[in-house]
PDB file of C-alpha atoms in Angstrom:
ATOM      1  CA  MET A   1     -18.402 -25.184  99.622  1.00  0.00           C
ATOM      2  CA  ALA A   2     -19.689 -24.354  96.136  1.00  0.00           C
ATOM      3  CA  ARG A   3     -20.428 -20.794  95.076  1.00  0.00           C
ATOM      4  CA  ILE A   4     -24.070 -19.741  95.051  1.00  0.00           C
ATOM      5  CA  ASN A   5     -25.792 -19.885  91.674  1.00  0.00           C
ATOM      6  CA  ARG A   6     -25.290 -16.339  90.384  1.00  0.00           C
ATOM      7  CA  ARG A   7     -28.733 -15.995  88.802  1.00  0.00           C
ATOM      8  CA  LEU A   8     -30.447 -17.018  92.037  1.00  0.00           C
ATOM      9  CA  LEU A   9     -28.164 -14.681  93.968  1.00  0.00           C
ATOM     10  CA  VAL A  10     -29.176 -11.726  91.787  1.00  0.00           C
ATOM     11  CA  TRP A  11     -32.857 -12.653  91.878  1.00  0.00           C
ATOM     12  CA  GLY A  12     -32.752 -12.953  95.656  1.00  0.00           C
ATOM     13  CA  TRP A  13     -31.189  -9.480  95.892  1.00  0.00           C
ATOM     14  CA  ILE A  14     -33.857  -8.012  93.579  1.00  0.00           C
ATOM     15  CA  THR A  15     -36.786  -9.539  95.461  1.00  0.00           C
ATOM     16  CA  ARG A  16     -35.462  -8.425  98.832  1.00  0.00           C
ATOM     17  CA  ARG A  17     -35.015  -4.860  97.540  1.00  0.00           C
ATOM     18  CA  GLN A  18     -38.633  -4.864  96.377  1.00  0.00           C
ATOM     19  CA  VAL A  19     -40.233  -6.305  99.497  1.00  0.00           C
ATOM     20  CA  SER A  20     -39.077  -8.123 102.619  1.00  0.00           C
ATOM     21  CA  VAL A  21     -41.381  -9.630 105.216  1.00  0.00           C
ATOM     22  CA  ALA A  22     -38.929  -8.434 107.882  1.00  0.00           C
ATOM     23  CA  THR A  23     -39.983  -4.817 107.328  1.00  0.00           C
ATOM     24  CA  MET A  24     -43.714  -5.302 106.616  1.00  0.00           C
ATOM     25  CA  SER A  25     -46.614  -4.625 108.951  1.00  0.00           C
ATOM     26  CA  ASP A  26     -49.611  -6.936 109.217  1.00  0.00           C
ATOM     27  CA  PRO A  27     -51.796  -4.692 106.996  1.00  0.00           C
ATOM     28  CA  GLU A  28     -49.028  -4.516 104.374  1.00  0.00           C
ATOM     29  CA  ILE A  29     -48.725  -8.307 104.316  1.00  0.00           C
ATOM     30  CA  ILE A  30     -52.479  -8.756 103.999  1.00  0.00           C
ATOM     31  CA  ALA A  31     -52.510  -6.246 101.137  1.00  0.00           C
ATOM     32  CA  VAL A  32     -49.840  -8.248  99.291  1.00  0.00           C
ATOM     33  CA  GLN A  33     -51.777 -11.464  99.888  1.00  0.00           C
ATOM     34  CA  SER A  34     -54.871  -9.933  98.290  1.00  0.00           C
ATOM     35  CA  ARG A  35     -53.098  -9.186  95.017  1.00  0.00           C
ATOM     36  CA  LYS A  36     -53.877 -11.491  92.131  1.00  0.00           C
ATOM     37  CA  PHE A  37     -50.913 -13.628  91.131  1.00  0.00           C
ATOM     38  CA  PRO A  38     -49.664 -12.517  87.682  1.00  0.00           C
ATOM     39  CA  VAL A  39     -49.660 -15.319  85.134  1.00  0.00           C
ATOM     40  CA  ASN A  40     -47.704 -14.344  82.029  1.00  0.00           C
ATOM     41  CA  ALA A  41     -44.750 -15.433  79.932  1.00  0.00           C
ATOM     42  CA  VAL A  42     -42.236 -14.108  82.474  1.00  0.00           C
ATOM     43  CA  THR A  43     -43.769 -15.843  85.514  1.00  0.00           C
ATOM     44  CA  ARG A  44     -44.260 -19.067  83.550  1.00  0.00           C
ATOM     45  CA  TRP A  45     -40.569 -19.029  82.632  1.00  0.00           C
ATOM     46  CA  LEU A  46     -39.363 -18.052  86.100  1.00  0.00           C
ATOM     47  CA  LEU A  47     -41.632 -20.277  88.203  1.00  0.00           C
ATOM     48  CA  GLY A  48     -42.475 -22.901  85.629  1.00  0.00           C
ATOM     49  CA  ALA A  49     -45.917 -24.026  84.541  1.00  0.00           C
ATOM     50  CA  ALA A  50     -47.897 -27.223  84.447  1.00  0.00           C
ATOM     51  CA  PRO A  51     -47.140 -29.317  81.333  1.00  0.00           C
ATOM     52  CA  SER A  52     -49.593 -28.667  78.517  1.00  0.00           C
ATOM     53  CA  GLY A  53     -51.108 -32.147  78.737  1.00  0.00           C
ATOM     54  CA  VAL A  54     -52.008 -31.851  82.421  1.00  0.00           C
ATOM     55  CA  GLU A  55     -55.554 -30.843  83.325  1.00  0.00           C
ATOM     56  CA  ALA A  56     -55.878 -28.424  86.285  1.00  0.00           C
ATOM     57  CA  THR A  57     -59.240 -27.764  87.919  1.00  0.00           C
ATOM     58  CA  ASP A  58     -60.027 -25.357  90.753  1.00  0.00           C
ATOM     59  CA  ARG A  59     -62.632 -26.119  93.386  1.00  0.00           C
ATOM     60  CA  SER A  60     -63.203 -25.770  97.115  1.00  0.00           C
ATOM     61  CA  VAL A  61     -63.519 -28.390  99.831  1.00  0.00           C
ATOM     62  CA  PRO A  62     -64.974 -28.254 103.350  1.00  0.00           C
ATOM     63  CA  GLY A  63     -62.773 -27.218 106.245  1.00  0.00           C
ATOM     64  CA  ALA A  64     -63.373 -26.661 109.936  1.00  0.00           C
ATOM     65  CA  ASP A  65     -63.810 -22.901 109.420  1.00  0.00           C
ATOM     66  CA  GLY A  66     -65.131 -22.646 105.893  1.00  0.00           C
ATOM     67  CA  GLN A  67     -64.273 -23.714 102.378  1.00  0.00           C
ATOM     68  CA  ILE A  68     -60.655 -24.377 101.398  1.00  0.00           C
ATOM     69  CA  PRO A  69     -59.612 -23.658  97.786  1.00  0.00           C
ATOM     70  CA  VAL A  70     -57.730 -26.489  96.075  1.00  0.00           C
ATOM     71  CA  ARG A  71     -56.396 -27.135  92.595  1.00  0.00           C
ATOM     72  CA  VAL A  72     -56.594 -30.682  91.213  1.00  0.00           C
ATOM     73  CA  TYR A  73     -54.083 -31.820  88.581  1.00  0.00           C
ATOM     74  CA  ARG A  74     -54.686 -34.898  86.457  1.00  0.00           C
ATOM     75  CA  PRO A  75     -52.381 -36.467  83.869  1.00  0.00           C
ATOM     76  CA  ALA A  76     -53.381 -36.322  80.243  1.00  0.00           C
ATOM     77  CA  GLY A  77     -56.210 -38.731  79.438  1.00  0.00           C
ATOM     78  CA  ALA A  78     -57.059 -39.412  83.086  1.00  0.00           C
ATOM     79  CA  SER A  79     -60.758 -39.649  83.755  1.00  0.00           C
ATOM     80  CA  ARG A  80     -62.582 -38.762  86.933  1.00  0.00           C
ATOM     81  CA  ALA A  81     -64.237 -42.170  86.762  1.00  0.00           C
ATOM     82  CA  SER A  82     -62.999 -44.512  89.485  1.00  0.00           C
ATOM     83  CA  GLY A  83     -62.284 -47.331  87.052  1.00  0.00           C
ATOM     84  CA  ASP A  84     -59.658 -45.243  85.226  1.00  0.00           C
ATOM     85  CA  GLY A  85     -57.981 -44.419  88.549  1.00  0.00           C
ATOM     86  CA  ALA A  86     -57.305 -47.993  89.583  1.00  0.00           C
ATOM     87  CA  GLY A  87     -53.814 -47.886  91.042  1.00  0.00           C
ATOM     88  CA  ARG A  88     -53.326 -44.183  90.230  1.00  0.00           C
ATOM     89  CA  PRO A  89     -51.544 -42.505  93.197  1.00  0.00           C
ATOM     90  CA  LEU A  90     -52.871 -39.472  95.026  1.00  0.00           C
ATOM     91  CA  VAL A  91     -50.393 -36.764  96.078  1.00  0.00           C
ATOM     92  CA  VAL A  92     -51.403 -33.827  98.294  1.00  0.00           C
ATOM     93  CA  TYR A  93     -49.203 -30.732  97.988  1.00  0.00           C
ATOM     94  CA  PHE A  94     -48.690 -27.806 100.376  1.00  0.00           C
ATOM     95  CA  HIS A  95     -46.925 -24.697  99.045  1.00  0.00           C
ATOM     96  CA  GLY A  96     -44.167 -22.766 100.764  1.00  0.00           C
ATOM     97  CA  GLY A  97     -43.979 -19.078 101.627  1.00  0.00           C
ATOM     98  CA  GLY A  98     -43.246 -18.956 105.339  1.00  0.00           C
ATOM     99  CA  PHE A  99     -46.919 -19.602 106.236  1.00  0.00           C
ATOM    100  CA  VAL A 100     -47.431 -15.976 105.166  1.00  0.00           C
ATOM    101  CA  PHE A 101     -47.181 -15.948 101.359  1.00  0.00           C
ATOM    102  CA  GLY A 102     -47.934 -18.390  98.559  1.00  0.00           C
ATOM    103  CA  SER A 103     -50.942 -19.372  96.470  1.00  0.00           C
ATOM    104  CA  LEU A 104     -52.180 -22.077  94.112  1.00  0.00           C
ATOM    105  CA  PRO A 105     -50.278 -20.862  90.998  1.00  0.00           C
ATOM    106  CA  MET A 106     -47.011 -21.221  92.952  1.00  0.00           C
ATOM    107  CA  GLY A 107     -47.389 -24.991  92.726  1.00  0.00           C
ATOM    108  CA  ASP A 108     -48.286 -25.345  89.048  1.00  0.00           C
ATOM    109  CA  TRP A 109     -44.884 -26.568  87.886  1.00  0.00           C
ATOM    110  CA  ILE A 110     -44.207 -28.875  90.819  1.00  0.00           C
ATOM    111  CA  CYS A 111     -47.705 -30.383  90.870  1.00  0.00           C
ATOM    112  CA  GLY A 112     -48.023 -30.595  87.097  1.00  0.00           C
ATOM    113  CA  THR A 113     -44.656 -32.351  86.841  1.00  0.00           C
ATOM    114  CA  VAL A 114     -45.718 -34.960  89.394  1.00  0.00           C
ATOM    115  CA  ALA A 115     -49.095 -35.459  87.694  1.00  0.00           C
ATOM    116  CA  GLU A 116     -47.446 -35.991  84.314  1.00  0.00           C
ATOM    117  CA  GLN A 117     -44.387 -38.023  85.272  1.00  0.00           C
ATOM    118  CA  VAL A 118     -45.710 -40.057  88.207  1.00  0.00           C
ATOM    119  CA  GLY A 119     -49.158 -40.448  86.698  1.00  0.00           C
ATOM    120  CA  ALA A 120     -50.674 -39.188  89.940  1.00  0.00           C
ATOM    121  CA  VAL A 121     -53.690 -37.104  90.766  1.00  0.00           C
ATOM    122  CA  VAL A 122     -52.295 -34.119  92.673  1.00  0.00           C
ATOM    123  CA  VAL A 123     -54.315 -31.911  95.022  1.00  0.00           C
ATOM    124  CA  SER A 124     -52.729 -28.535  95.862  1.00  0.00           C
ATOM    125  CA  VAL A 125     -54.078 -26.891  99.022  1.00  0.00           C
ATOM    126  CA  ASP A 126     -54.553 -23.122  99.393  1.00  0.00           C
ATOM    127  CA  TYR A 127     -54.480 -23.090 103.197  1.00  0.00           C
ATOM    128  CA  ARG A 128     -55.152 -19.956 105.261  1.00  0.00           C
ATOM    129  CA  LEU A 129     -52.204 -17.628 105.746  1.00  0.00           C
ATOM    130  CA  ALA A 130     -50.830 -15.649 108.676  1.00  0.00           C
ATOM    131  CA  PRO A 131     -51.019 -13.068 110.120  1.00  0.00           C
ATOM    132  CA  ALA A 132     -54.800 -12.950 109.611  1.00  0.00           C
ATOM    133  CA  HIS A 133     -54.962 -16.681 110.344  1.00  0.00           C
ATOM    134  CA  ARG A 134     -52.291 -17.745 112.801  1.00  0.00           C
ATOM    135  CA  PHE A 135     -51.159 -21.205 113.878  1.00  0.00           C
ATOM    136  CA  PRO A 136     -52.760 -23.743 113.844  1.00  0.00           C
ATOM    137  CA  ALA A 137     -55.144 -22.556 111.095  1.00  0.00           C
ATOM    138  CA  ALA A 138     -52.829 -23.771 108.306  1.00  0.00           C
ATOM    139  CA  VAL A 139     -52.432 -27.173 109.978  1.00  0.00           C
ATOM    140  CA  GLU A 140     -56.194 -27.571 110.376  1.00  0.00           C
ATOM    141  CA  ASP A 141     -56.828 -26.616 106.737  1.00  0.00           C
ATOM    142  CA  CYS A 142     -54.162 -28.973 105.431  1.00  0.00           C
ATOM    143  CA  TYR A 143     -55.442 -31.927 107.430  1.00  0.00           C
ATOM    144  CA  ALA A 144     -59.046 -31.240 106.377  1.00  0.00           C
ATOM    145  CA  ALA A 145     -57.989 -31.111 102.718  1.00  0.00           C
ATOM    146  CA  LEU A 146     -55.886 -34.255 103.089  1.00  0.00           C
ATOM    147  CA  ALA A 147     -58.790 -36.126 104.690  1.00  0.00           C
ATOM    148  CA  TRP A 148     -61.157 -34.886 101.972  1.00  0.00           C
ATOM    149  CA  ALA A 149     -58.800 -35.947  99.189  1.00  0.00           C
ATOM    150  CA  ALA A 150     -58.292 -39.397 100.714  1.00  0.00           C
ATOM    151  CA  GLY A 151     -62.039 -39.840 101.064  1.00  0.00           C
ATOM    152  CA  SER A 152     -62.732 -38.607  97.521  1.00  0.00           C
ATOM    153  CA  GLN A 153     -60.297 -40.772  95.577  1.00  0.00           C
ATOM    154  CA  ALA A 154     -62.999 -42.367  93.431  1.00  0.00           C
ATOM    155  CA  GLU A 155     -64.348 -38.943  92.486  1.00  0.00           C
ATOM    156  CA  LEU A 156     -60.830 -37.675  91.780  1.00  0.00           C
ATOM    157  CA  GLY A 157     -59.890 -40.686  89.647  1.00  0.00           C
ATOM    158  CA  ALA A 158     -57.285 -42.089  92.019  1.00  0.00           C
ATOM    159  CA  ALA A 159     -57.229 -45.340  93.957  1.00  0.00           C
ATOM    160  CA  GLY A 160     -53.584 -45.914  94.717  1.00  0.00           C
ATOM    161  CA  PRO A 161     -51.301 -45.009  97.639  1.00  0.00           C
ATOM    162  CA  ILE A 162     -51.228 -41.479  99.070  1.00  0.00           C
ATOM    163  CA  GLY A 163     -48.190 -39.205  99.259  1.00  0.00           C
ATOM    164  CA  VAL A 164     -47.645 -35.715 100.626  1.00  0.00           C
ATOM    165  CA  MET A 165     -45.135 -33.128  99.462  1.00  0.00           C
ATOM    166  CA  GLY A 166     -44.202 -29.512  99.974  1.00  0.00           C
ATOM    167  CA  GLU A 167     -41.334 -27.077 100.150  1.00  0.00           C
ATOM    168  CA  SER A 168     -40.198 -24.872 103.058  1.00  0.00           C
ATOM    169  CA  ALA A 169     -43.348 -24.131 105.110  1.00  0.00           C
ATOM    170  CA  GLY A 170     -45.096 -26.711 102.935  1.00  0.00           C
ATOM    171  CA  GLY A 171     -42.412 -29.229 103.864  1.00  0.00           C
ATOM    172  CA  CYS A 172     -43.179 -28.558 107.525  1.00  0.00           C
ATOM    173  CA  LEU A 173     -46.903 -29.005 106.898  1.00  0.00           C
ATOM    174  CA  SER A 174     -46.261 -32.249 104.997  1.00  0.00           C
ATOM    175  CA  ALA A 175     -44.270 -33.634 107.917  1.00  0.00           C
ATOM    176  CA  VAL A 176     -46.974 -32.521 110.352  1.00  0.00           C
ATOM    177  CA  MET A 177     -49.651 -34.238 108.246  1.00  0.00           C
ATOM    178  CA  CYS A 178     -47.767 -37.502 108.660  1.00  0.00           C
ATOM    179  CA  LEU A 179     -47.717 -37.022 112.436  1.00  0.00           C
ATOM    180  CA  LEU A 180     -51.427 -36.177 112.536  1.00  0.00           C
ATOM    181  CA  ALA A 181     -52.400 -39.065 110.270  1.00  0.00           C
ATOM    182  CA  ARG A 182     -50.536 -41.446 112.567  1.00  0.00           C
ATOM    183  CA  GLU A 183     -52.149 -39.959 115.675  1.00  0.00           C
ATOM    184  CA  ARG A 184     -55.672 -39.893 114.240  1.00  0.00           C
ATOM    185  CA  GLY A 185     -55.609 -43.258 112.515  1.00  0.00           C
ATOM    186  CA  GLY A 186     -55.491 -41.968 108.954  1.00  0.00           C
ATOM    187  CA  PRO A 187     -55.421 -41.235 106.186  1.00  0.00           C
ATOM    188  CA  ALA A 188     -52.709 -43.788 105.403  1.00  0.00           C
ATOM    189  CA  ILE A 189     -49.722 -41.943 103.920  1.00  0.00           C
ATOM    190  CA  ALA A 190     -47.187 -43.998 101.983  1.00  0.00           C
ATOM    191  CA  HIS A 191     -44.534 -41.347 101.283  1.00  0.00           C
ATOM    192  CA  GLN A 192     -43.483 -37.822 102.253  1.00  0.00           C
ATOM    193  CA  ALA A 193     -41.362 -35.553 100.024  1.00  0.00           C
ATOM    194  CA  LEU A 194     -39.957 -32.692 102.089  1.00  0.00           C
ATOM    195  CA  ILE A 195     -38.144 -29.996 100.104  1.00  0.00           C
ATOM    196  CA  TYR A 196     -35.933 -27.752 102.301  1.00  0.00           C
ATOM    197  CA  PRO A 197     -38.434 -28.078 105.166  1.00  0.00           C
ATOM    198  CA  VAL A 198     -38.513 -26.067 108.369  1.00  0.00           C
ATOM    199  CA  THR A 199     -38.785 -28.609 111.190  1.00  0.00           C
ATOM    200  CA  ASP A 200     -37.697 -26.767 114.352  1.00  0.00           C
ATOM    201  CA  MET A 201     -39.085 -23.330 115.126  1.00  0.00           C
ATOM    202  CA  THR A 202     -37.273 -23.204 118.450  1.00  0.00           C
ATOM    203  CA  ALA A 203     -33.878 -23.093 116.714  1.00  0.00           C
ATOM    204  CA  ASP A 204     -31.710 -20.009 117.083  1.00  0.00           C
ATOM    205  CA  ARG A 205     -31.308 -18.614 113.558  1.00  0.00           C
ATOM    206  CA  SER A 206     -29.131 -15.646 114.533  1.00  0.00           C
ATOM    207  CA  ALA A 207     -25.763 -17.404 114.231  1.00  0.00           C
ATOM    208  CA  GLY A 208     -23.839 -17.765 110.985  1.00  0.00           C
ATOM    209  CA  LYS A 209     -24.808 -16.311 107.646  1.00  0.00           C
ATOM    210  CA  GLN A 210     -27.707 -13.907 107.959  1.00  0.00           C
ATOM    211  CA  ASP A 211     -28.124 -12.506 104.474  1.00  0.00           C
ATOM    212  CA  LEU A 212     -28.533 -15.546 102.246  1.00  0.00           C
ATOM    213  CA  PRO A 213     -30.886 -15.171  99.269  1.00  0.00           C
ATOM    214  CA  PHE A 214     -34.627 -15.423  99.975  1.00  0.00           C
ATOM    215  CA  LEU A 215     -34.267 -16.158 103.699  1.00  0.00           C
ATOM    216  CA  SER A 216     -32.327 -13.911 106.080  1.00  0.00           C
ATOM    217  CA  ALA A 217     -32.288 -14.259 109.871  1.00  0.00           C
ATOM    218  CA  ALA A 218     -34.582 -11.220 110.172  1.00  0.00           C
ATOM    219  CA  GLU A 219     -37.009 -12.702 107.669  1.00  0.00           C
ATOM    220  CA  MET A 220     -37.090 -16.061 109.468  1.00  0.00           C
ATOM    221  CA  ASP A 221     -37.877 -14.254 112.725  1.00  0.00           C
ATOM    222  CA  ALA A 222     -40.671 -12.323 111.007  1.00  0.00           C
ATOM    223  CA  TYR A 223     -42.236 -15.444 109.461  1.00  0.00           C
ATOM    224  CA  LYS A 224     -42.166 -17.160 112.846  1.00  0.00           C
ATOM    225  CA  ARG A 225     -43.643 -14.135 114.600  1.00  0.00           C
ATOM    226  CA  HIS A 226     -46.464 -13.738 112.093  1.00  0.00           C
ATOM    227  CA  TYR A 227     -47.291 -17.450 112.031  1.00  0.00           C
ATOM    228  CA  LEU A 228     -47.219 -18.247 115.733  1.00  0.00           C
ATOM    229  CA  GLY A 229     -48.360 -14.905 117.063  1.00  0.00           C
ATOM    230  CA  PRO A 230     -47.766 -13.848 120.666  1.00  0.00           C
ATOM    231  CA  ASP A 231     -49.316 -16.988 122.148  1.00  0.00           C
ATOM    232  CA  GLY A 232     -48.074 -19.722 119.799  1.00  0.00           C
ATOM    233  CA  ASP A 233     -45.808 -22.446 121.124  1.00  0.00           C
ATOM    234  CA  ALA A 234     -42.768 -22.919 118.872  1.00  0.00           C
ATOM    235  CA  ALA A 235     -42.103 -26.309 120.526  1.00  0.00           C
ATOM    236  CA  ASN A 236     -45.512 -27.692 119.555  1.00  0.00           C
ATOM    237  CA  PRO A 237     -44.870 -30.628 117.172  1.00  0.00           C
ATOM    238  CA  TRP A 238     -47.531 -29.199 114.855  1.00  0.00           C
ATOM    239  CA  ALA A 239     -45.128 -26.283 114.345  1.00  0.00           C
ATOM    240  CA  SER A 240     -41.844 -28.146 114.914  1.00  0.00           C
ATOM    241  CA  PRO A 241     -42.227 -31.772 113.794  1.00  0.00           C
ATOM    242  CA  LEU A 242     -38.615 -32.458 114.790  1.00  0.00           C
ATOM    243  CA  LEU A 243     -39.710 -32.082 118.415  1.00  0.00           C
ATOM    244  CA  ALA A 244     -42.390 -34.778 118.271  1.00  0.00           C
ATOM    245  CA  ALA A 245     -41.963 -37.279 121.109  1.00  0.00           C
ATOM    246  CA  ASP A 246     -41.826 -40.208 118.700  1.00  0.00           C
ATOM    247  CA  HIS A 247     -41.149 -40.500 114.964  1.00  0.00           C
ATOM    248  CA  ALA A 248     -41.675 -44.253 114.707  1.00  0.00           C
ATOM    249  CA  GLY A 249     -44.172 -45.520 112.172  1.00  0.00           C
ATOM    250  CA  LEU A 250     -44.025 -42.460 109.920  1.00  0.00           C
ATOM    251  CA  PRO A 251     -43.942 -42.981 106.147  1.00  0.00           C
ATOM    252  CA  PRO A 252     -40.687 -43.248 104.166  1.00  0.00           C
ATOM    253  CA  ALA A 253     -39.268 -39.835 103.323  1.00  0.00           C
ATOM    254  CA  LEU A 254     -37.297 -37.975 100.700  1.00  0.00           C
ATOM    255  CA  ILE A 255     -35.679 -34.919 102.286  1.00  0.00           C
ATOM    256  CA  GLN A 256     -33.931 -32.384 100.063  1.00  0.00           C
ATOM    257  CA  VAL A 257     -31.883 -29.456 101.356  1.00  0.00           C
ATOM    258  CA  ALA A 258     -29.886 -26.629  99.806  1.00  0.00           C
ATOM    259  CA  GLU A 259     -26.239 -25.993 100.639  1.00  0.00           C
ATOM    260  CA  HIS A 260     -26.688 -22.226 101.139  1.00  0.00           C
ATOM    261  CA  ASP A 261     -29.829 -22.360 103.245  1.00  0.00           C
ATOM    262  CA  PRO A 262     -30.199 -21.415 106.916  1.00  0.00           C
ATOM    263  CA  LEU A 263     -32.780 -24.231 107.120  1.00  0.00           C
ATOM    264  CA  ARG A 264     -30.310 -26.847 105.903  1.00  0.00           C
ATOM    265  CA  SER A 265     -29.802 -28.190 109.426  1.00  0.00           C
ATOM    266  CA  ASP A 266     -33.576 -28.584 109.892  1.00  0.00           C
ATOM    267  CA  GLY A 267     -33.707 -31.088 107.067  1.00  0.00           C
ATOM    268  CA  LEU A 268     -30.506 -32.785 108.182  1.00  0.00           C
ATOM    269  CA  ARG A 269     -31.697 -33.214 111.767  1.00  0.00           C
ATOM    270  CA  TYR A 270     -35.141 -34.388 110.704  1.00  0.00           C
ATOM    271  CA  ALA A 271     -33.600 -37.037 108.483  1.00  0.00           C
ATOM    272  CA  ALA A 272     -31.502 -38.215 111.436  1.00  0.00           C
ATOM    273  CA  ALA A 273     -34.558 -38.310 113.721  1.00  0.00           C
ATOM    274  CA  LEU A 274     -36.564 -40.363 111.225  1.00  0.00           C
ATOM    275  CA  ARG A 275     -33.706 -42.792 110.669  1.00  0.00           C
ATOM    276  CA  ALA A 276     -33.219 -43.196 114.420  1.00  0.00           C
ATOM    277  CA  ALA A 277     -36.894 -44.184 114.621  1.00  0.00           C
ATOM    278  CA  GLY A 278     -36.491 -46.784 111.874  1.00  0.00           C
ATOM    279  CA  VAL A 279     -38.070 -44.734 109.074  1.00  0.00           C
ATOM    280  CA  PRO A 280     -36.457 -45.164 105.620  1.00  0.00           C
ATOM    281  CA  VAL A 281     -35.021 -41.830 104.447  1.00  0.00           C
ATOM    282  CA  ARG A 282     -33.344 -40.622 101.280  1.00  0.00           C
ATOM    283  CA  PHE A 283     -31.462 -37.397 102.034  1.00  0.00           C
ATOM    284  CA  THR A 284     -29.985 -35.198  99.308  1.00  0.00           C
ATOM    285  CA  GLU A 285     -28.111 -31.910  99.566  1.00  0.00           C
ATOM    286  CA  TYR A 286     -28.048 -29.753  96.437  1.00  0.00           C
ATOM    287  CA  VAL A 287     -24.824 -27.770  96.248  1.00  0.00           C
ATOM    288  CA  GLY A 288     -24.393 -24.185  95.090  1.00  0.00           C
ATOM    289  CA  VAL A 289     -28.034 -23.224  95.617  1.00  0.00           C
ATOM    290  CA  PRO A 290     -29.976 -21.290  98.285  1.00  0.00           C
ATOM    291  CA  HIS A 291     -33.327 -21.816  99.941  1.00  0.00           C
ATOM    292  CA  GLY A 292     -36.177 -21.710  97.433  1.00  0.00           C
ATOM    293  CA  PHE A 293     -34.212 -22.952  94.413  1.00  0.00           C
ATOM    294  CA  VAL A 294     -36.829 -25.539  93.388  1.00  0.00           C
ATOM    295  CA  ASN A 295     -39.393 -22.763  93.008  1.00  0.00           C
ATOM    296  CA  PHE A 296     -37.349 -21.087  90.246  1.00  0.00           C
ATOM    297  CA  PRO A 297     -36.822 -23.671  87.483  1.00  0.00           C
ATOM    298  CA  GLY A 298     -36.178 -20.913  84.958  1.00  0.00           C
ATOM    299  CA  LEU A 299     -33.064 -19.871  86.887  1.00  0.00           C
ATOM    300  CA  SER A 300     -31.707 -23.153  88.191  1.00  0.00           C
ATOM    301  CA  SER A 301     -30.969 -26.499  86.552  1.00  0.00           C
ATOM    302  CA  ALA A 302     -30.809 -27.922  90.085  1.00  0.00           C
ATOM    303  CA  ALA A 303     -34.568 -27.352  90.358  1.00  0.00           C
ATOM    304  CA  HIS A 304     -35.093 -29.832  87.525  1.00  0.00           C
ATOM    305  CA  GLN A 305     -32.679 -32.307  89.108  1.00  0.00           C
ATOM    306  CA  ALA A 306     -34.524 -32.054  92.410  1.00  0.00           C
ATOM    307  CA  MET A 307     -37.899 -32.636  90.789  1.00  0.00           C
ATOM    308  CA  ASN A 308     -36.517 -35.626  88.879  1.00  0.00           C
ATOM    309  CA  GLU A 309     -35.537 -37.067  92.252  1.00  0.00           C
ATOM    310  CA  VAL A 310     -38.974 -36.330  93.737  1.00  0.00           C
ATOM    311  CA  VAL A 311     -40.630 -38.051  90.795  1.00  0.00           C
ATOM    312  CA  ALA A 312     -38.346 -41.091  91.062  1.00  0.00           C
ATOM    313  CA  ALA A 313     -38.964 -41.427  94.805  1.00  0.00           C
ATOM    314  CA  GLN A 314     -42.730 -41.112  94.378  1.00  0.00           C
ATOM    315  CA  ARG A 315     -42.795 -43.648  91.555  1.00  0.00           C
ATOM    316  CA  GLU A 316     -40.965 -46.132  93.734  1.00  0.00           C
ATOM    317  CA  ALA A 317     -43.139 -45.527  96.797  1.00  0.00           C
ATOM    318  CA  LEU A 318     -46.535 -44.912  95.240  1.00  0.00           C
ATOM    319  CA  THR A 319     -46.723 -46.811  91.964  1.00  0.00           C
ATOM    320  CA  PRO A 320     -47.686 -50.476  92.370  1.00  0.00           C
ATOM    321  CA  VAL A 321     -45.352 -53.000  90.734  1.00  0.00           C
ATOM    322  CA  THR A 322     -47.222 -55.423  88.487  1.00  0.00           C
ATOM    323  CA  GLU A 323     -46.185 -58.911  87.524  1.00  0.00           C
ATOM    324  CA  GLY A 324     -45.294 -57.598  84.096  1.00  0.00           C
ATOM    325  CA  ASP A 325     -42.939 -55.060  85.661  1.00  0.00           C
ATOM    326  CA  ARG A 326     -41.127 -57.815  87.574  1.00  0.00           C
ATOM    327  CA  ARG A 327     -40.360 -59.805  84.422  1.00  0.00           C
TER     328      ARG A 327
END
């Protein structure tokens, strides 16, 4: 087993000393959620930023219980006109944060990288957060935004295949979107990129290492408690996609996990379940890093390696091959 990246280890210790969801009340969490995300040189270095040539536009789209904020990323030179988007993929992104934290700026680097390097239009979804909005509010928002994006491809300047992606809680939501799209007859999803996803909320997290950076056993319990509430069913496939009765017919997947992550087994078991159902899966474990490493490209070279793999997988799955490419 490789040693944990020292910079991520220190940063994890600092963030936990400042605030930990395990010790926060509902009002304290809601107060943190209301704070404006700081965008400055430090956060751009730590969390990354969208490449300078990528256009990012904020708007809102209709949901079942009101408007859902989204951020749309387009590669340099891409027009909103449908003719320019012929063959351009559409990727819908769901951020992490334990269903409790996270916002649109959190996805700037990941979404901007995909827009630039895949040539995709990327829609990042600012779904409702717990504890004010418990399960299944996030699922409903994500599906509404996915359906809107798929139905608005001409307006967005995309006309190619659709992919979903997300990390941690966003990885769970991406997997759930694939289940819902299959159950509801669309939208057609061609690829899912799941970055250290949580896939089984019934799992016992108390065994083994409990104080890994960014995600301790107490913090995982708190995220689950805030998200599901007293009446939520952890075995519901909308919360635990691993427990779906059938995984057949789901889109090909890239699943990335971190070596020092209590959720590592969630990704490993989900990959096995998809493969057993005949779904093509690429599974990669990044050594020496904890949960959340992709969200800190300023601290971890592995974050860049992981995004290079995401981009390569999405190009293969979502970018049509022309006759000229075959020659």
